[in-house]
mmCIF file of C-alpha atoms in Angstrom:
data_model
loop_
_atom_site.group_PDB
_atom_site.id
_atom_site.type_symbol
_atom_site.label_atom_id
_atom_site.label_comp_id
_atom_site.label_asym_id
_atom_site.label_seq_id
_atom_site.Cartn_x
_atom_site.Cartn_y
_atom_site.Cartn_z
ATOM 1 C CA UNK A 9 0.000 0.000 0.000
ATOM 2 C CA UNK A 10 1.404 3.390 -1.046
ATOM 3 C CA UNK A 11 0.579 6.420 1.038
ATOM 4 C CA UNK A 12 -0.474 9.334 -1.156
ATOM 5 C CA UNK A 13 0.377 12.639 0.508
ATOM 6 C CA UNK A 14 -1.259 14.548 -2.334
ATOM 7 C CA UNK A 15 -4.575 12.915 -1.379
ATOM 8 C CA UNK A 16 -4.109 14.168 2.176
ATOM 9 C CA UNK A 17 -3.412 17.668 0.882
ATOM 10 C CA UNK A 18 -6.505 17.575 -1.334
ATOM 11 C CA UNK A 19 -8.644 16.317 1.531
ATOM 12 C CA UNK A 20 -7.598 18.958 4.077
ATOM 13 C CA UNK A 21 -10.064 21.692 2.976
ATOM 14 C CA UNK A 22 -12.907 19.194 3.422
ATOM 15 C CA UNK A 23 -11.351 18.055 6.693
ATOM 16 C CA UNK A 24 -11.487 21.548 8.225
ATOM 17 C CA UNK A 25 -15.082 22.003 7.080
ATOM 18 C CA UNK A 26 -16.055 18.647 8.585
ATOM 19 C CA UNK A 27 -14.181 19.393 11.794
ATOM 20 C CA UNK A 28 -16.118 22.633 12.240
ATOM 21 C CA UNK A 29 -19.427 20.807 11.778
ATOM 22 C CA UNK A 30 -18.362 18.066 14.204
ATOM 23 C CA UNK A 31 -17.327 20.539 16.893
ATOM 24 C CA UNK A 32 -20.530 22.547 16.432
ATOM 25 C CA UNK A 33 -22.639 19.418 16.829
ATOM 26 C CA UNK A 34 -20.604 18.409 19.884
ATOM 27 C CA UNK A 35 -20.848 21.814 21.565
ATOM 28 C CA UNK A 36 -24.577 22.258 20.978
ATOM 29 C CA UNK A 37 -25.372 18.639 21.814
ATOM 30 C CA UNK A 38 -23.397 18.920 25.055
ATOM 31 C CA UNK A 39 -25.222 22.119 25.999
ATOM 32 C CA UNK A 40 -28.602 20.459 25.466
ATOM 33 C CA UNK A 41 -27.638 17.286 27.309
ATOM 34 C CA UNK A 42 -26.243 19.166 30.317
ATOM 35 C CA UNK A 43 -29.223 21.511 30.577
ATOM 36 C CA UNK A 44 -31.929 18.949 29.930
ATOM 37 C CA UNK A 45 -30.206 16.392 32.152
ATOM 38 C CA UNK A 46 -30.359 18.831 35.061
ATOM 39 C CA UNK A 47 -34.049 19.468 34.362
ATOM 40 C CA UNK A 48 -34.755 15.715 34.376
ATOM 41 C CA UNK A 49 -32.819 15.300 37.638
ATOM 42 C CA UNK A 50 -34.750 18.091 39.364
ATOM 43 C CA UNK A 51 -38.095 16.807 38.120
ATOM 44 C CA UNK A 52 -37.281 13.338 39.437
ATOM 45 C CA UNK A 53 -36.813 14.855 42.908
ATOM 46 C CA UNK A 54 -40.254 16.407 43.014
ATOM 47 C CA UNK A 55 -42.587 14.802 45.582
ATOM 48 C CA UNK A 56 -45.357 14.497 42.968
ATOM 49 C CA UNK A 57 -45.503 11.028 41.441
ATOM 50 C CA UNK A 58 -47.481 12.328 38.475
ATOM 51 C CA UNK A 59 -44.314 14.215 37.536
ATOM 52 C CA UNK A 60 -41.802 11.528 38.449
ATOM 53 C CA UNK A 61 -43.464 8.684 36.571
ATOM 54 C CA UNK A 62 -43.740 10.347 33.114
ATOM 55 C CA UNK A 63 -40.185 11.679 33.385
ATOM 56 C CA UNK A 64 -38.903 8.266 34.440
ATOM 57 C CA UNK A 65 -40.728 6.511 31.583
ATOM 58 C CA UNK A 66 -39.530 8.995 28.956
ATOM 59 C CA UNK A 67 -35.894 9.008 30.064
ATOM 60 C CA UNK A 68 -35.791 5.222 30.387
ATOM 61 C CA UNK A 69 -37.248 4.829 26.904
ATOM 62 C CA UNK A 70 -34.740 7.257 25.400
ATOM 63 C CA UNK A 71 -31.826 5.663 27.251
ATOM 64 C CA UNK A 72 -32.817 2.150 26.131
ATOM 65 C CA UNK A 73 -33.321 3.127 22.479
ATOM 66 C CA UNK A 74 -30.294 3.255 20.133
ATOM 67 C CA UNK A 75 -29.210 6.736 19.124
ATOM 68 C CA UNK A 76 -29.274 5.668 15.490
ATOM 69 C CA UNK A 77 -32.968 4.784 15.727
ATOM 70 C CA UNK A 78 -33.695 8.145 17.329
ATOM 71 C CA UNK A 79 -31.863 9.941 14.525
ATOM 72 C CA UNK A 80 -33.926 8.157 11.874
ATOM 73 C CA UNK A 81 -37.151 8.796 13.781
ATOM 74 C CA UNK A 82 -36.569 12.520 14.206
ATOM 75 C CA UNK A 83 -35.354 13.025 10.643
ATOM 76 C CA UNK A 84 -37.766 10.808 8.687
ATOM 77 C CA UNK A 85 -40.861 10.331 10.862
ATOM 78 C CA UNK A 86 -41.428 13.808 12.315
ATOM 79 C CA UNK A 87 -41.920 15.379 8.836
ATOM 80 C CA UNK A 88 -44.933 13.073 8.409
ATOM 81 C CA UNK A 89 -46.400 14.813 11.457
ATOM 82 C CA UNK A 90 -45.687 18.245 10.037
ATOM 83 C CA UNK A 91 -42.439 18.851 11.942
ATOM 84 C CA UNK A 92 -39.495 19.330 9.598
ATOM 85 C CA UNK A 93 -36.035 20.100 10.961
ATOM 86 C CA UNK A 94 -32.715 20.536 9.222
ATOM 87 C CA UNK A 95 -30.284 17.632 9.343
ATOM 88 C CA UNK A 96 -27.924 19.515 11.653
ATOM 89 C CA UNK A 97 -30.712 20.550 14.015
ATOM 90 C CA UNK A 98 -32.017 16.993 14.097
ATOM 91 C CA UNK A 99 -28.574 15.602 14.869
ATOM 92 C CA UNK A 100 -27.912 18.079 17.651
ATOM 93 C CA UNK A 101 -31.311 17.467 19.258
ATOM 94 C CA UNK A 102 -30.932 13.697 19.018
ATOM 95 C CA UNK A 103 -27.488 13.677 20.623
ATOM 96 C CA UNK A 104 -28.525 16.169 23.296
ATOM 97 C CA UNK A 105 -31.740 14.332 24.166
ATOM 98 C CA UNK A 106 -30.093 10.912 24.172
ATOM 99 C CA UNK A 107 -27.226 11.889 26.447
ATOM 100 C CA UNK A 108 -29.418 13.992 28.732
ATOM 101 C CA UNK A 109 -30.800 10.723 30.096
ATOM 102 C CA UNK A 110 -27.268 9.792 31.165
ATOM 103 C CA UNK A 111 -26.267 13.190 32.523
ATOM 104 C CA UNK A 112 -29.484 13.104 34.538
ATOM 105 C CA UNK A 113 -28.095 10.155 36.500
ATOM 106 C CA UNK A 114 -24.821 12.013 37.017
ATOM 107 C CA UNK A 115 -26.641 15.049 38.413
ATOM 108 C CA UNK A 116 -28.773 12.874 40.668
ATOM 109 C CA UNK A 117 -25.667 11.236 42.094
ATOM 110 C CA UNK A 118 -24.073 14.639 42.651
ATOM 111 C CA UNK A 119 -27.142 15.993 44.421
ATOM 112 C CA UNK A 120 -27.408 12.900 46.616
ATOM 113 C CA UNK A 121 -23.734 13.315 47.551
ATOM 114 C CA UNK A 122 -24.303 16.765 49.063
ATOM 115 C CA UNK A 123 -24.140 16.292 52.849
ATOM 116 C CA UNK A 124 -27.464 16.408 54.679
ATOM 117 C CA UNK A 125 -25.998 19.107 56.914
ATOM 118 C CA UNK A 126 -26.091 21.518 53.983
ATOM 119 C CA UNK A 127 -29.855 21.097 53.698
ATOM 120 C CA UNK A 128 -30.228 21.498 57.441
ATOM 121 C CA UNK A 129 -28.113 24.651 57.460
ATOM 122 C CA UNK A 130 -30.198 26.171 54.669
ATOM 123 C CA UNK A 131 -33.362 25.332 56.593
ATOM 124 C CA UNK A 132 -31.934 26.856 59.779
ATOM 125 C CA UNK A 133 -31.155 30.053 57.876
ATOM 126 C CA UNK A 134 -34.745 30.064 56.594
ATOM 127 C CA UNK A 135 -33.595 30.200 52.980
ATOM 128 C CA UNK A 136 -36.350 29.816 50.373
ATOM 129 C CA UNK A 137 -36.274 26.448 48.630
ATOM 130 C CA UNK A 138 -35.388 27.983 45.264
ATOM 131 C CA UNK A 139 -32.481 29.913 46.757
ATOM 132 C CA UNK A 140 -31.327 26.815 48.610
ATOM 133 C CA UNK A 141 -31.050 24.976 45.316
ATOM 134 C CA UNK A 142 -29.348 27.830 43.448
ATOM 135 C CA UNK A 143 -26.891 28.949 46.137
ATOM 136 C CA UNK A 144 -26.225 25.905 48.305
ATOM 137 C CA UNK A 145 -27.037 22.579 46.656
ATOM 138 C CA UNK A 146 -26.463 22.901 42.906
ATOM 139 C CA UNK A 147 -23.031 24.598 43.099
ATOM 140 C CA UNK A 148 -21.746 21.760 45.276
ATOM 141 C CA UNK A 149 -23.441 19.048 43.224
ATOM 142 C CA UNK A 150 -22.235 20.336 39.854
ATOM 143 C CA UNK A 151 -18.687 20.697 41.130
ATOM 144 C CA UNK A 152 -18.673 17.040 42.105
ATOM 145 C CA UNK A 153 -19.933 15.776 38.745
ATOM 146 C CA UNK A 154 -17.945 17.891 36.262
ATOM 147 C CA UNK A 155 -15.441 15.071 35.526
ATOM 148 C CA UNK A 156 -18.254 12.589 34.879
ATOM 149 C CA UNK A 157 -20.030 15.067 32.612
ATOM 150 C CA UNK A 158 -16.791 15.538 30.721
ATOM 151 C CA UNK A 159 -16.617 11.819 30.036
ATOM 152 C CA UNK A 160 -19.960 12.054 28.293
ATOM 153 C CA UNK A 161 -18.624 14.867 26.116
ATOM 154 C CA UNK A 162 -15.993 12.437 24.843
ATOM 155 C CA UNK A 163 -18.691 9.806 24.310
ATOM 156 C CA UNK A 164 -20.757 12.320 22.318
ATOM 157 C CA UNK A 165 -17.713 13.143 20.201
ATOM 158 C CA UNK A 166 -17.378 9.465 19.289
ATOM 159 C CA UNK A 167 -21.061 9.323 18.322
ATOM 160 C CA UNK A 168 -21.051 12.380 16.050
ATOM 161 C CA UNK A 169 -20.125 10.263 12.979
ATOM 162 C CA UNK A 170 -23.638 8.779 13.225
ATOM 163 C CA UNK A 171 -24.965 12.107 11.963
ATOM 164 C CA UNK A 172 -23.734 11.119 8.521
ATOM 165 C CA UNK A 173 -26.745 8.798 8.148
ATOM 166 C CA UNK A 174 -29.047 11.841 8.082
ATOM 167 C CA UNK A 175 -26.843 13.691 5.548
ATOM 168 C CA UNK A 176 -24.838 15.826 7.998
ATOM 169 C CA UNK A 177 -21.399 16.267 6.445
ATOM 170 C CA UNK A 178 -19.250 15.996 9.548
ATOM 171 C CA UNK A 179 -15.717 14.588 9.509
ATOM 172 C CA UNK A 180 -16.813 11.118 8.432
ATOM 173 C CA UNK A 181 -19.292 12.507 5.940
ATOM 174 C CA UNK A 182 -16.610 14.660 4.281
ATOM 175 C CA UNK A 183 -14.192 11.730 4.241
ATOM 176 C CA UNK A 184 -16.786 9.511 2.575
ATOM 177 C CA UNK A 185 -17.580 12.215 0.022
ATOM 178 C CA UNK A 186 -13.885 12.650 -0.819
ATOM 179 C CA UNK A 187 -13.315 8.895 -1.042
ATOM 180 C CA UNK A 188 -16.220 8.389 -3.434
ATOM 181 C CA UNK A 189 -15.043 11.197 -5.695
ATOM 182 C CA UNK A 190 -11.338 10.262 -5.740
ATOM 183 C CA UNK A 191 -11.496 6.503 -5.050
ATOM 184 C CA UNK A 192 -9.022 6.939 -2.204
ATOM 185 C CA UNK A 193 -10.151 5.679 1.179
ATOM 186 C CA UNK A 194 -7.026 5.074 3.248
ATOM 187 C CA UNK A 195 -5.783 8.642 3.522
ATOM 188 C CA UNK A 196 -9.004 10.506 4.469
ATOM 189 C CA UNK A 197 -10.187 7.819 6.895
ATOM 190 C CA UNK A 198 -6.768 7.681 8.538
ATOM 191 C CA UNK A 199 -6.694 11.460 8.900
ATOM 192 C CA UNK A 200 -10.079 11.619 10.620
ATOM 193 C CA UNK A 201 -9.148 8.646 12.819
ATOM 194 C CA UNK A 202 -6.067 10.483 14.015
ATOM 195 C CA UNK A 203 -8.151 13.638 14.488
ATOM 196 C CA UNK A 204 -10.599 11.840 16.780
ATOM 197 C CA UNK A 205 -7.725 10.388 18.806
ATOM 198 C CA UNK A 206 -6.106 13.812 19.201
ATOM 199 C CA UNK A 207 -9.354 15.550 20.171
ATOM 200 C CA UNK A 208 -10.291 12.810 22.649
ATOM 201 C CA UNK A 209 -6.812 12.848 24.190
ATOM 202 C CA UNK A 210 -6.850 16.627 24.591
ATOM 203 C CA UNK A 211 -10.318 16.475 26.123
ATOM 204 C CA UNK A 212 -9.196 13.777 28.567
ATOM 205 C CA UNK A 213 -6.169 15.838 29.556
ATOM 206 C CA UNK A 214 -8.353 18.882 30.121
ATOM 207 C CA UNK A 215 -10.749 16.837 32.255
ATOM 208 C CA UNK A 216 -7.946 15.494 34.434
ATOM 209 C CA UNK A 217 -6.602 19.009 34.934
ATOM 210 C CA UNK A 218 -10.059 20.333 35.786
ATOM 211 C CA UNK A 219 -10.682 17.447 38.184
ATOM 212 C CA UNK A 220 -7.450 18.140 40.076
ATOM 213 C CA UNK A 221 -8.387 21.801 40.466
ATOM 214 C CA UNK A 222 -11.877 21.001 41.674
ATOM 215 C CA UNK A 223 -10.563 18.560 44.271
ATOM 216 C CA UNK A 224 -8.459 21.282 45.915
#
């Protein structure tokens, strides 16, 4: 097998375009998953069972359904119900919704890990319940779970190539497009493989650094 550096050079413009799409999908998907996961976690702590049960059923269903199936459903089935979204929007929503069911569990563990004395102190100070959550509980809970949330960012990065099945031209989509046009597969696929390794390694290093600072 001969390595063709000219193919790598020709692929690089498509690579940078695909990388931008991949990072956009990752950033927006992470934002949705972190926000919605916190909402799920808070709703599951409400004393009303009529709130807990629907949330539990929905999140369990989403968690137990493959992300690929959810992508196809949102992209191909929703238009039949009059809801049409762009491929990128669909991909971001699918990733965010899917991983929110996992980040929910992370938040719940973080909230449960807050010492009971913190709740008692807030009660003794007569703090309103909303202020107790905002000022006392959530800051401590989120600080504890940042490393775990970061691990899901890496997992989302590894799942972004699935967006290709709904026509999103991310890194893998651009590589496939280039390979079909030039009949060269080794170079573009190797380049994006290395790119994923580098991005994941940098993210892991950042998470370890952040975790050490939060432990102080």
